[in-house]
XYZ file of C-alpha atoms in Angstrom:
562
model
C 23.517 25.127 11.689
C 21.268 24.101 14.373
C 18.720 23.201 11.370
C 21.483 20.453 9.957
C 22.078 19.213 13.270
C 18.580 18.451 13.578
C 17.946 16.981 10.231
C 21.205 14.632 10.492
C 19.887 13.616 14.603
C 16.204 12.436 12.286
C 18.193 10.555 9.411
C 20.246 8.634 12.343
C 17.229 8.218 14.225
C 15.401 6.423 11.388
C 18.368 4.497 10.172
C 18.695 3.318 13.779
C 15.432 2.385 13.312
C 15.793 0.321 10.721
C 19.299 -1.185 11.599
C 17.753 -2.347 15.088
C 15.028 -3.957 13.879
C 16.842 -6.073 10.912
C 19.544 -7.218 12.529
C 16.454 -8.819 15.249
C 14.653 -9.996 11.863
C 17.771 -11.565 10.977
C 18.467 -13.380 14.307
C 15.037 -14.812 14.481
C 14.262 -14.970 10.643
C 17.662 -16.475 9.684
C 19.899 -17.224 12.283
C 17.541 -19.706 14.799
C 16.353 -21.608 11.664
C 19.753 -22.782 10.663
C 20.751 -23.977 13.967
C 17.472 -25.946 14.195
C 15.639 -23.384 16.139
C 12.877 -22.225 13.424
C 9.884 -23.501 15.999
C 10.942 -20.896 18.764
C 11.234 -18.240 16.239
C 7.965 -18.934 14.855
C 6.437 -19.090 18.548
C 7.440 -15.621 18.839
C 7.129 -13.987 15.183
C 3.597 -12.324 16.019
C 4.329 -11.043 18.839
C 7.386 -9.270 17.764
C 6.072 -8.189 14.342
C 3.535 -6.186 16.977
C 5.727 -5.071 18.577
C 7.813 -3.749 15.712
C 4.700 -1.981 14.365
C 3.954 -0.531 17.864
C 7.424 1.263 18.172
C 7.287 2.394 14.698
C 3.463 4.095 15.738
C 5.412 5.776 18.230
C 8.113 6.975 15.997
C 6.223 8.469 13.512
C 4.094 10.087 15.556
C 7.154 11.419 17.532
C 9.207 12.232 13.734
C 5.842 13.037 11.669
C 6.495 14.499 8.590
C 6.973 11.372 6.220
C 7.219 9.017 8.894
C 3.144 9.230 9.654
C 2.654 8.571 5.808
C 4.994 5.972 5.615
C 2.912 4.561 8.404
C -0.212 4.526 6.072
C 1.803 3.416 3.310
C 2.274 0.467 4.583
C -1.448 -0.050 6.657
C -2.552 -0.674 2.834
C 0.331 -3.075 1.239
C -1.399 -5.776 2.601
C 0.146 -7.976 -0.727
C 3.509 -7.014 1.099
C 2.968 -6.661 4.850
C 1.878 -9.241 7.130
C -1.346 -8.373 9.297
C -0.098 -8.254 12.097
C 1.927 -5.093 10.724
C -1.302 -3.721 9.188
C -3.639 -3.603 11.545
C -1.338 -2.087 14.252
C -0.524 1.017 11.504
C -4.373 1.306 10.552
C -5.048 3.207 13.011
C -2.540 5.759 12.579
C -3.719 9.433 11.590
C -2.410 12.329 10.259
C -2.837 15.173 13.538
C -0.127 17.146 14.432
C 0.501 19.858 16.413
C -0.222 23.286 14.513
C 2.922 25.495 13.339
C 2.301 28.810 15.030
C 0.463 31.602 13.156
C 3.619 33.686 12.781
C 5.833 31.379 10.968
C 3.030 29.929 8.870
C 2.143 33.870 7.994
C 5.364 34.199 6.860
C 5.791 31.336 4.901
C 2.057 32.215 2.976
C 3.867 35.800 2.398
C 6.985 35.002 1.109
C 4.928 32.727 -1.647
C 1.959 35.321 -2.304
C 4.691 37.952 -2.896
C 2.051 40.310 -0.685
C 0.784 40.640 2.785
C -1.868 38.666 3.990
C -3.973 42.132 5.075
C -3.557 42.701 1.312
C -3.892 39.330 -0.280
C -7.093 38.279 2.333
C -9.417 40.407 4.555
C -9.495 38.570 7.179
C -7.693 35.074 7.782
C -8.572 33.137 10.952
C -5.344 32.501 13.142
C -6.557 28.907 14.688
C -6.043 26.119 11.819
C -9.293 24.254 10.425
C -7.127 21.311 9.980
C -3.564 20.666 11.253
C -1.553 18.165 9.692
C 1.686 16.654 9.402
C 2.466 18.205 5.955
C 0.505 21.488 5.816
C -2.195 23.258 7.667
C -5.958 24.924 6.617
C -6.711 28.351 7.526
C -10.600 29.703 6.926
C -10.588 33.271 5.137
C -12.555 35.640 3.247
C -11.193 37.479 -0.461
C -10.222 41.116 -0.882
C -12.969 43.209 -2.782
C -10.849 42.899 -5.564
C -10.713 39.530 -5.760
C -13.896 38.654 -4.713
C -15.386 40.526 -7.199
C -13.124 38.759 -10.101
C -14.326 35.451 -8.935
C -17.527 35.565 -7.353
C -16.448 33.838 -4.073
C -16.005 35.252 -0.674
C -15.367 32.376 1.780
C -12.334 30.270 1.073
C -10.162 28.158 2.784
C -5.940 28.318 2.521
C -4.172 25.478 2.953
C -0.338 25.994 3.430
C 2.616 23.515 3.631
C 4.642 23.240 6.690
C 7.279 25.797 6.909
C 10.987 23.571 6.689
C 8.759 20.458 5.068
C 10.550 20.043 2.276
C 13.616 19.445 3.799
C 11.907 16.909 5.838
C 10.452 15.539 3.164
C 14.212 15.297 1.364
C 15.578 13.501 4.872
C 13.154 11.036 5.065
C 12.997 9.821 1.744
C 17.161 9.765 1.574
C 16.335 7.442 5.095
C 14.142 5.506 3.389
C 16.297 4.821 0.286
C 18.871 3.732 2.156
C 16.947 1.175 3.528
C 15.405 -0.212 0.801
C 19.627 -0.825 -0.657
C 19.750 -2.464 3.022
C 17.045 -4.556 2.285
C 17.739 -5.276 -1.366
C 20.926 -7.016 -0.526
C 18.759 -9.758 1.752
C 17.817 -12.696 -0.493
C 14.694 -13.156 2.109
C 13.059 -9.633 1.246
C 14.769 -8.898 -2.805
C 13.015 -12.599 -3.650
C 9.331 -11.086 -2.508
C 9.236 -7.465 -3.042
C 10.994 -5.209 -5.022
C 12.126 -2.464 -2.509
C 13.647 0.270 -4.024
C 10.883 0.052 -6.593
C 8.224 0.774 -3.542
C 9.948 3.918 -2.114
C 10.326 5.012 -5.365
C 6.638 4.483 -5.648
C 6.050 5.951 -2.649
C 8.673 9.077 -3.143
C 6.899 9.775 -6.075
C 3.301 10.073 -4.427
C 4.644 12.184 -1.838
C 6.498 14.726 -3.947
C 3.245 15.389 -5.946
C 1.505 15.450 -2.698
C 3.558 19.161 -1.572
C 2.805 20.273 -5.022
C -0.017 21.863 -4.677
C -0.255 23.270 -8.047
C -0.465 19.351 -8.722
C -3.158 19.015 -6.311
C -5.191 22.206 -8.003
C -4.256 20.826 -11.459
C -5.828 17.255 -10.497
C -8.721 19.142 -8.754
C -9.469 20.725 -12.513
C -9.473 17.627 -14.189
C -11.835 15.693 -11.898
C -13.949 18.897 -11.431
C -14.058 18.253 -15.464
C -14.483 14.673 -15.395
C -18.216 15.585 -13.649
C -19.121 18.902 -15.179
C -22.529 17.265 -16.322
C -23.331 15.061 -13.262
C -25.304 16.851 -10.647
C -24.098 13.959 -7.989
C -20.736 15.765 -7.673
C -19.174 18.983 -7.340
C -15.684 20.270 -6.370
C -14.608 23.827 -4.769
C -13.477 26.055 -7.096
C -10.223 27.576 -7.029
C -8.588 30.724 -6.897
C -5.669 30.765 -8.759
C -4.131 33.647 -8.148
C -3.872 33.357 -4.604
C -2.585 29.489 -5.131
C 1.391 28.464 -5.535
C 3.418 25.410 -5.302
C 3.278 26.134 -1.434
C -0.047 27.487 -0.751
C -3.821 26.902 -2.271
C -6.701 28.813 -2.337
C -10.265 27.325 -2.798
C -13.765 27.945 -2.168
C -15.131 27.000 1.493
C -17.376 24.142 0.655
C -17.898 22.886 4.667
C -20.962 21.090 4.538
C -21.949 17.573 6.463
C -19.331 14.932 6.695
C -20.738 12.125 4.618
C -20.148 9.717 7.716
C -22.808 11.999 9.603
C -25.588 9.977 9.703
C -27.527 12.236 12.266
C -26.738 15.194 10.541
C -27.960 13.583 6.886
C -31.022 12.561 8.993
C -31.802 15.886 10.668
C -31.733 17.415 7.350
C -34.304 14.860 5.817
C -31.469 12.640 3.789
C -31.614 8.887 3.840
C -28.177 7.383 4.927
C -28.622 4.196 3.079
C -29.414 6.400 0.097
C -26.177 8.106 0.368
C -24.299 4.634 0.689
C -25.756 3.431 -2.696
C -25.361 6.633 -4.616
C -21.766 6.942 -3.151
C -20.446 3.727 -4.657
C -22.019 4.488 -7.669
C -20.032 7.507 -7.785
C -17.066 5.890 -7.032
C -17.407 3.272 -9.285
C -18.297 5.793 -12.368
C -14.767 7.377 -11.426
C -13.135 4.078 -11.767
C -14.299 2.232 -14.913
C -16.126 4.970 -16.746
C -13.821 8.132 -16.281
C -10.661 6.253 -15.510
C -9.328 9.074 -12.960
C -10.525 8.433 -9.297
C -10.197 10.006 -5.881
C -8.030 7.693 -4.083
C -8.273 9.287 -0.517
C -11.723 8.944 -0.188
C -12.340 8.941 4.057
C -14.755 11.278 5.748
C -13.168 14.139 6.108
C -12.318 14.564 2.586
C -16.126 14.261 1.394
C -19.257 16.588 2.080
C -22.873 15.847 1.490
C -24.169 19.028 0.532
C -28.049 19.719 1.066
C -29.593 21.578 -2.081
C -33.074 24.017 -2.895
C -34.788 23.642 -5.535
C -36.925 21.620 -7.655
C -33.951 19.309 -8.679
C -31.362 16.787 -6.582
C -32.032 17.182 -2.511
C -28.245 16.979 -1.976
C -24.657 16.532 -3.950
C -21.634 15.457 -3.146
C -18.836 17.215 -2.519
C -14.878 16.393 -2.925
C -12.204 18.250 -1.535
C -8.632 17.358 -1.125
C -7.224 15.995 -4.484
C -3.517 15.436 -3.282
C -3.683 11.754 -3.927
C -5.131 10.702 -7.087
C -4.924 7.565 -9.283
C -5.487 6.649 -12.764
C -7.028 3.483 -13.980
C -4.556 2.701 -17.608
C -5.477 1.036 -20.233
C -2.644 -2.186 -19.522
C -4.442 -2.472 -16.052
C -7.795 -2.335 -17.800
C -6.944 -5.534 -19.972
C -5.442 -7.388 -17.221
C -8.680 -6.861 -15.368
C -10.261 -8.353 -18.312
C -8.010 -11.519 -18.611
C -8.940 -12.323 -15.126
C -13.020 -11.441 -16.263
C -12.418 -14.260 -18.698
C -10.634 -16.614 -16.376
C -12.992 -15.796 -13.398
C -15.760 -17.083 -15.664
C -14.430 -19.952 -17.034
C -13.031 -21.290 -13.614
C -9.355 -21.229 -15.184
C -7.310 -21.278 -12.081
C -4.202 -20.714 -14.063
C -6.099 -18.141 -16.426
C -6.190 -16.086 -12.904
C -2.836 -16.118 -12.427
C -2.125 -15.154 -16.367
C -4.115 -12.342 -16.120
C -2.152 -11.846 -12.450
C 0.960 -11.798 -14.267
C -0.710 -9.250 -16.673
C -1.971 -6.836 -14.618
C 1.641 -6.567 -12.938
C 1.524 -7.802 -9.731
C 3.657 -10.681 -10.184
C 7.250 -10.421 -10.225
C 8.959 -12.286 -13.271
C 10.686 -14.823 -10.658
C 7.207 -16.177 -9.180
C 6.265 -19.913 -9.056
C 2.875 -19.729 -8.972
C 1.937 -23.566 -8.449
C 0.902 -23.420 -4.865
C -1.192 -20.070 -6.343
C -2.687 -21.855 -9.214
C -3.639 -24.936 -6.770
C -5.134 -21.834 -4.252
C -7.334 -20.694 -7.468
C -8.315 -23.902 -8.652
C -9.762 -24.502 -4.941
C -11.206 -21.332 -4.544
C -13.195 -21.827 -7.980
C -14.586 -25.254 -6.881
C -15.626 -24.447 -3.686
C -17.481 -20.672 -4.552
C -17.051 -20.480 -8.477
C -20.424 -21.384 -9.055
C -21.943 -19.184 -6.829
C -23.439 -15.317 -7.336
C -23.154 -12.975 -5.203
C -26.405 -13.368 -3.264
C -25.069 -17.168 -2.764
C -21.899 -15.580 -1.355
C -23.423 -13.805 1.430
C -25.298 -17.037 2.730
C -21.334 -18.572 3.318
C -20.521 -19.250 6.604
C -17.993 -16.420 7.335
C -15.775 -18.678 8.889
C -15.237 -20.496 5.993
C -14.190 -17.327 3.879
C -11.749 -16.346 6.776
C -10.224 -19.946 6.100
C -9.360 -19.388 2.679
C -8.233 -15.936 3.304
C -5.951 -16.987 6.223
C -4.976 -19.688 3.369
C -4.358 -17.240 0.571
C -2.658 -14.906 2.699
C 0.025 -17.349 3.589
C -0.003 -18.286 -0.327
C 0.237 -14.519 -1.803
C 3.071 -13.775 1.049
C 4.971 -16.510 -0.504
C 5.846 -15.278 -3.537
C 7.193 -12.049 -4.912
C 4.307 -10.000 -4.867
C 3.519 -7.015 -5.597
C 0.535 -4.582 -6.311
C 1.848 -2.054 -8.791
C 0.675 1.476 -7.599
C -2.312 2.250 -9.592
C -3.890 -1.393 -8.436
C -2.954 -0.376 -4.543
C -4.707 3.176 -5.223
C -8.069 1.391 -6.681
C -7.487 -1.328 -3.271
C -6.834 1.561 -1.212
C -10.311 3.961 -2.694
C -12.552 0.071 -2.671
C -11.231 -0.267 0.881
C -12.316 3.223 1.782
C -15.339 3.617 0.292
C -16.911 -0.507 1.410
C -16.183 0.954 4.866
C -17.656 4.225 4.464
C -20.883 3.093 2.645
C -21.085 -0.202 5.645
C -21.162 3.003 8.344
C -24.229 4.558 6.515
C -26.156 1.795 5.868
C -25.397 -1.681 7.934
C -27.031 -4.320 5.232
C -24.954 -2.209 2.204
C -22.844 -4.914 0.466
C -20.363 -3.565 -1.866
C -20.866 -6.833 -4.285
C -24.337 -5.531 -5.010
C -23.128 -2.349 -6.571
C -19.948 -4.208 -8.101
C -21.808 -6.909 -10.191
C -23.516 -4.250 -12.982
C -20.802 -2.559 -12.917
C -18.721 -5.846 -13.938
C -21.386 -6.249 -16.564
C -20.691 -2.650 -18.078
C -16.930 -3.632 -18.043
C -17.536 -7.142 -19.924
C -19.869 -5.046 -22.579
C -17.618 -2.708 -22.938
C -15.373 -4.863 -24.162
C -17.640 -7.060 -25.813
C -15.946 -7.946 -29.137
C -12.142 -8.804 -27.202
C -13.707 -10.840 -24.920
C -15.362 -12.787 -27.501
C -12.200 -12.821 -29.216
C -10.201 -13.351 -26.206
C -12.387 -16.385 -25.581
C -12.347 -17.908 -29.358
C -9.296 -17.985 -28.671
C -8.494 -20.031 -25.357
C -11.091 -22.560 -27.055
C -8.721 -23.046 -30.178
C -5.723 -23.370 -28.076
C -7.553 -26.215 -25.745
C -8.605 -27.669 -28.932
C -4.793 -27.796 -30.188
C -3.519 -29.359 -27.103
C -6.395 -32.354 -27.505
C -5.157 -32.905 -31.055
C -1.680 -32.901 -30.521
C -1.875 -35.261 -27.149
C -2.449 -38.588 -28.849
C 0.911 -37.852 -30.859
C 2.656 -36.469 -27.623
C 1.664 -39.993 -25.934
C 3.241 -41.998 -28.568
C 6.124 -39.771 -27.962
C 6.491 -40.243 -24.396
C 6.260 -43.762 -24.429
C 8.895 -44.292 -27.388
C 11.346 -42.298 -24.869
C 10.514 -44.799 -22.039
C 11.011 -48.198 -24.154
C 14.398 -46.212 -25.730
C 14.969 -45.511 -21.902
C 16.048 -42.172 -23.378
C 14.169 -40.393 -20.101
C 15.775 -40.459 -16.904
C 14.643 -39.398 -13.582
C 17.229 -37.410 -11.522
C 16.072 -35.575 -7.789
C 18.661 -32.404 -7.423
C 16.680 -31.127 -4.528
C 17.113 -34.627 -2.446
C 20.739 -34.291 -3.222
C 21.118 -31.163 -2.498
C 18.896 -31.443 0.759
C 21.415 -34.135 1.670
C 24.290 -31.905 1.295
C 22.590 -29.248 3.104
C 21.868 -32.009 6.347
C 25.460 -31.930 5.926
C 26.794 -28.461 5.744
C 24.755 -28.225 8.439
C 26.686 -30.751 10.929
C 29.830 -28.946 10.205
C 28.333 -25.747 11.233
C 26.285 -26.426 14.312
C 29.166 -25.793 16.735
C 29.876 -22.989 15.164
C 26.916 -21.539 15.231
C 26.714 -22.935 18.934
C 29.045 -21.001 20.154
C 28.463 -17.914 17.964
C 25.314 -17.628 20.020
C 26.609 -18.431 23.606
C 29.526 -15.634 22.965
C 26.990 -13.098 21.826
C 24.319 -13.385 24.192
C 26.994 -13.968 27.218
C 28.635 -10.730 26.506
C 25.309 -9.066 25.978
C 24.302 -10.124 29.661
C 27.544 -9.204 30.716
C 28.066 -6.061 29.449
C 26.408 -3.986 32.212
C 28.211 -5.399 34.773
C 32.009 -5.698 32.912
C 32.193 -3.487 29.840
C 35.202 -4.509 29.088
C 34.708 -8.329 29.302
C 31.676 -8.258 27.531
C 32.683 -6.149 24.581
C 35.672 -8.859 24.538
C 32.545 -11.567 24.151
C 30.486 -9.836 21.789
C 33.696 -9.121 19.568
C 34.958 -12.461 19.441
C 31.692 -13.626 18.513
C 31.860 -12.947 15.258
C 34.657 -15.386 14.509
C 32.801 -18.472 14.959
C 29.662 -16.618 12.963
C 32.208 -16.050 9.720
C 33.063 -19.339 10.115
C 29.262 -20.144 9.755
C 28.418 -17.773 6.877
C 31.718 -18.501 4.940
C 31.491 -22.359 5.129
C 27.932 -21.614 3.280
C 29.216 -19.282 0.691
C 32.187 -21.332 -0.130
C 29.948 -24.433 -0.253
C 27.990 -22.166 -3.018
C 31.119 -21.913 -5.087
C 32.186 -25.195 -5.336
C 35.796 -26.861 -4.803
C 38.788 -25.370 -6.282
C 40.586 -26.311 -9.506
């Protein structure tokens, strides 16, 4: 019982959340702009984005269980989020208090079917790793098993005892937002939200599986089986279940060690190049990638012997992405636009990769391209790194406002590829300060365009004979067009004036409305703490001059009567 009060005090506590926070958005975001205050909301709007990304911090840290996730979730939808949002969740990591030895014992037990004395000979009590959905234990095999699989050391990761009902809460929480939010013309226009905690539900179901983390671990291990760069911890199946995994202990340096890589005669800058490489081989050659890529999920492991000095080591294979084929020829459409300086090519091949929604008008984004090409579309990449920085922070402050704009959105496999770029530009900077990412991306651009050599060619045949067609049918077109204006068969109309005038109007009517919506509701806001009563009287009849507001609007929508 006490269990369901506690789950139903976290749902309210996250819908509360949620509720607080959109009926501010509203009041600043809606509200002040139609009574002709959209300058003082826009004073204020990064400040209070900061601060709405500070209090969520400190409620997922105090809720964990999906709430820190959701919290990285949306660090990376940078098509989505603004910055200010971003930055303030970067930061936010996955640490948590360990669940005590005895309840995490029994919850290993009750999944093994045995005892742990039977099942391990010796398991270490204090976690390796404690985090908000599981925890990692270091042990050692029975005889019986060690001798079936040739390992001794492993490590045991195990979920969270209660976690899935967590896990259940959250994401009910979270869909009930999204229907909040899909019923506000402001966010449905840009982003798709049920569609991104779906997205997001989905990654974190598989994340609890961990026969879906072993499974995935199996297929990359097999995606590398004859490259001596990489290697991945075997596992022990039969001590592993949906709830608990067993795999070899592979602790070796963290790759972001650069005094341990040197102490042990490695080159830093050495590791930064091969890494990339690595990652890049798992994007466009194998076309299954490790999308969690930080530190503490990757090992430099020295060798002996005649061969390699060191390897690489992945553990971790919870979050995984996959690079389809429908993604790979939208990447190619914007090869082929890229190169030919087609600033509405980009945005085709946009629209083709999925990250559009079907309700976009991408003018202001095609006039964004077509700048960007003619101020850096001639340049390579060495060329690129000579730009003043400033400049590029210019167009990215410009393209931000642009892409936030429009109904965007990366679909999930793009934000995983984002997400593993991200991770591994920073990681490979750390190693080696003069790295630059674009010098490992360009031959790896070239493998993609060789790859697929004969659509390309095709795919550029193509656009050529379509240009052509439009230059042989303008002449005719022309003629056309100026038959139409001698006929005077073409007319000029301006529906947005109009209705811009009509809106100037609406607007009149409303002001004292809204007027004294606003003086009722703050007044019996202040008042409230000294006169309950009185103020609750304020605050109620408040909302009669703001239906009076919304209704005149909706009404005006519909038209007179019959």
């Amino acid at each position: 019982m006490t269990d369901v009060r506690n789950m139903r005090a976290r749902s309210r506590r996250i819908l509360r959340f949620a509720a607080h926070y959109l009926v501010q958005s509203w009041w600043y975001e809606v509200f002040l702009p139609r009574v002709g205050l959209a300058r003082l909301a826009a004073r204020s709007r990064s400040a209070r984005l900061q601060h709405i990304a500070k209090r969520f911090h400190v409620l997922a840290v105090d809720l964990g269980g999906l709430m820190i996730k959701v919290g990285q979730f949306m660090s990376s939808r940078l098509d989505v989020l603004p910055p200010e949002i971003t930055k303030e969740l970067e930061g936010l990591q996955d640490e948590v208090p360990p669940v005590p030895f005895p309840a995490i014992r029994a919850l290993a037990e009750a999944e093994l079917g045995v005892t742990l004395e039977r099942a391990f000979s010796f398991v270490d009590p204090n976690p390796l790793a404690a985090a908000s959905l599981g925890q990692v234990h270091r042990a050692r095999l029975s005889a019986t098993d060690a001798a079936e699989t040739g390992l001794l050391e492993v490590v045991v990761k195990i979920q969270r005892p209660g976690i899935g009902a967590i896990v259940d809460v959250d994401l009910s929480a979270l869909r009930r937002v999204a229907r909040w939010l899909s019923h506000v013309s402001l966010v449905s226009d840009r982003v798709d939200m049920p569609a991104l905690v779906e997205e997001f539900a989905f990654t974190s179901l598989e994340e609890i599986d961990y026969l879906h983390e072993a499974a995935s671990a199996e297929r990359f291990a097999q995606d590398f089986a004859d490259d001596a760069r990489v290697s991945v911890p075997e596992l022990v199946w039969e001590r592993t279940t949906r709830r608990v995994l067993t795999l070899q202990d592979v602790t070796a340096i963290k790759i972001n060690d650069a005094d341990g890589l040197r102490a042990v005669g490695i080159d830093p800058s050495e590791v930064a190049g091969e890494f990339a490489s690595v990652m890049f081989d798992q994007l466009f050659v194998n076309g299954y990638f490790h999308a969690d890529p930080h530190p503490g999920n990757i090992f430099v492991t020295p060798l002996v012997g005649d061969g390699r000095q060191w390897k690489f080591t992945f553990i971790d294979f919870g979050m995984m992405g996959d690079v389809p084929d429908a993604l790979r020829q939208g990447l190619v459409k914007l090869l082929i636009a890229a190169a030919a300086r087609d600033g509405k090519g980009m945005v085709d091949g946009i629209r083709a990769v999925g990250v559009l929604l079907p309700s976009a008008d991408t003018a202001e984004l095609e006039r964004a391209m077509t700048k960007l090409f003619a101020r850096f579309g001639g340049m390579g990449f060495a060329e690129l790194q000579d730009v003043d920085p400033r400049e590029f922070r210019a167009f990215a402050i410009e393209f931000g406002d642009v892409v936030r704009s429009l109904p965007f959105q990366l679909p999930e496999n793009f934000l995983l590829i984002v997400r593993a770029m991200s991770l591994t530009s920073g990681m490979c900077s750390s190693l080696d300060p003069a790295f630059n990412i674009w010098n490992s991306v360009e031959p790896y651009s070239a493998k993609l365009i060789r790859t697929e050599g004969g659509n390309v060619v095709q795919a550029v045949a193509r656009q050529a004979l379509s240009v052509a067609g439009v230059i042989a049918r303008l002449p005719q077109r022309l003629d056309n067009l100026t038959t139409r204006f001698e006929e005077g068969a073409i007319s000029v109309q301006t529906p947005r004036l109009e209705r811009r005038m009509v809106g100037l109007e609406r607007t009149g009517r409303q002001i004292i409305s809204a007027i004294l919506f606003a003086a009722l509701l703050i007044g019996g806001i202040l008042l409230r703490d000294d006169d309950a009563v009185i103020g609750t009287v304020l605050v109620v009849g408040s909302a009669l001059p703001l239906l009076h507001a919304l209704f005149a609007q909706v009404l005006a929508r519909r038209g007179p009567l019959p």
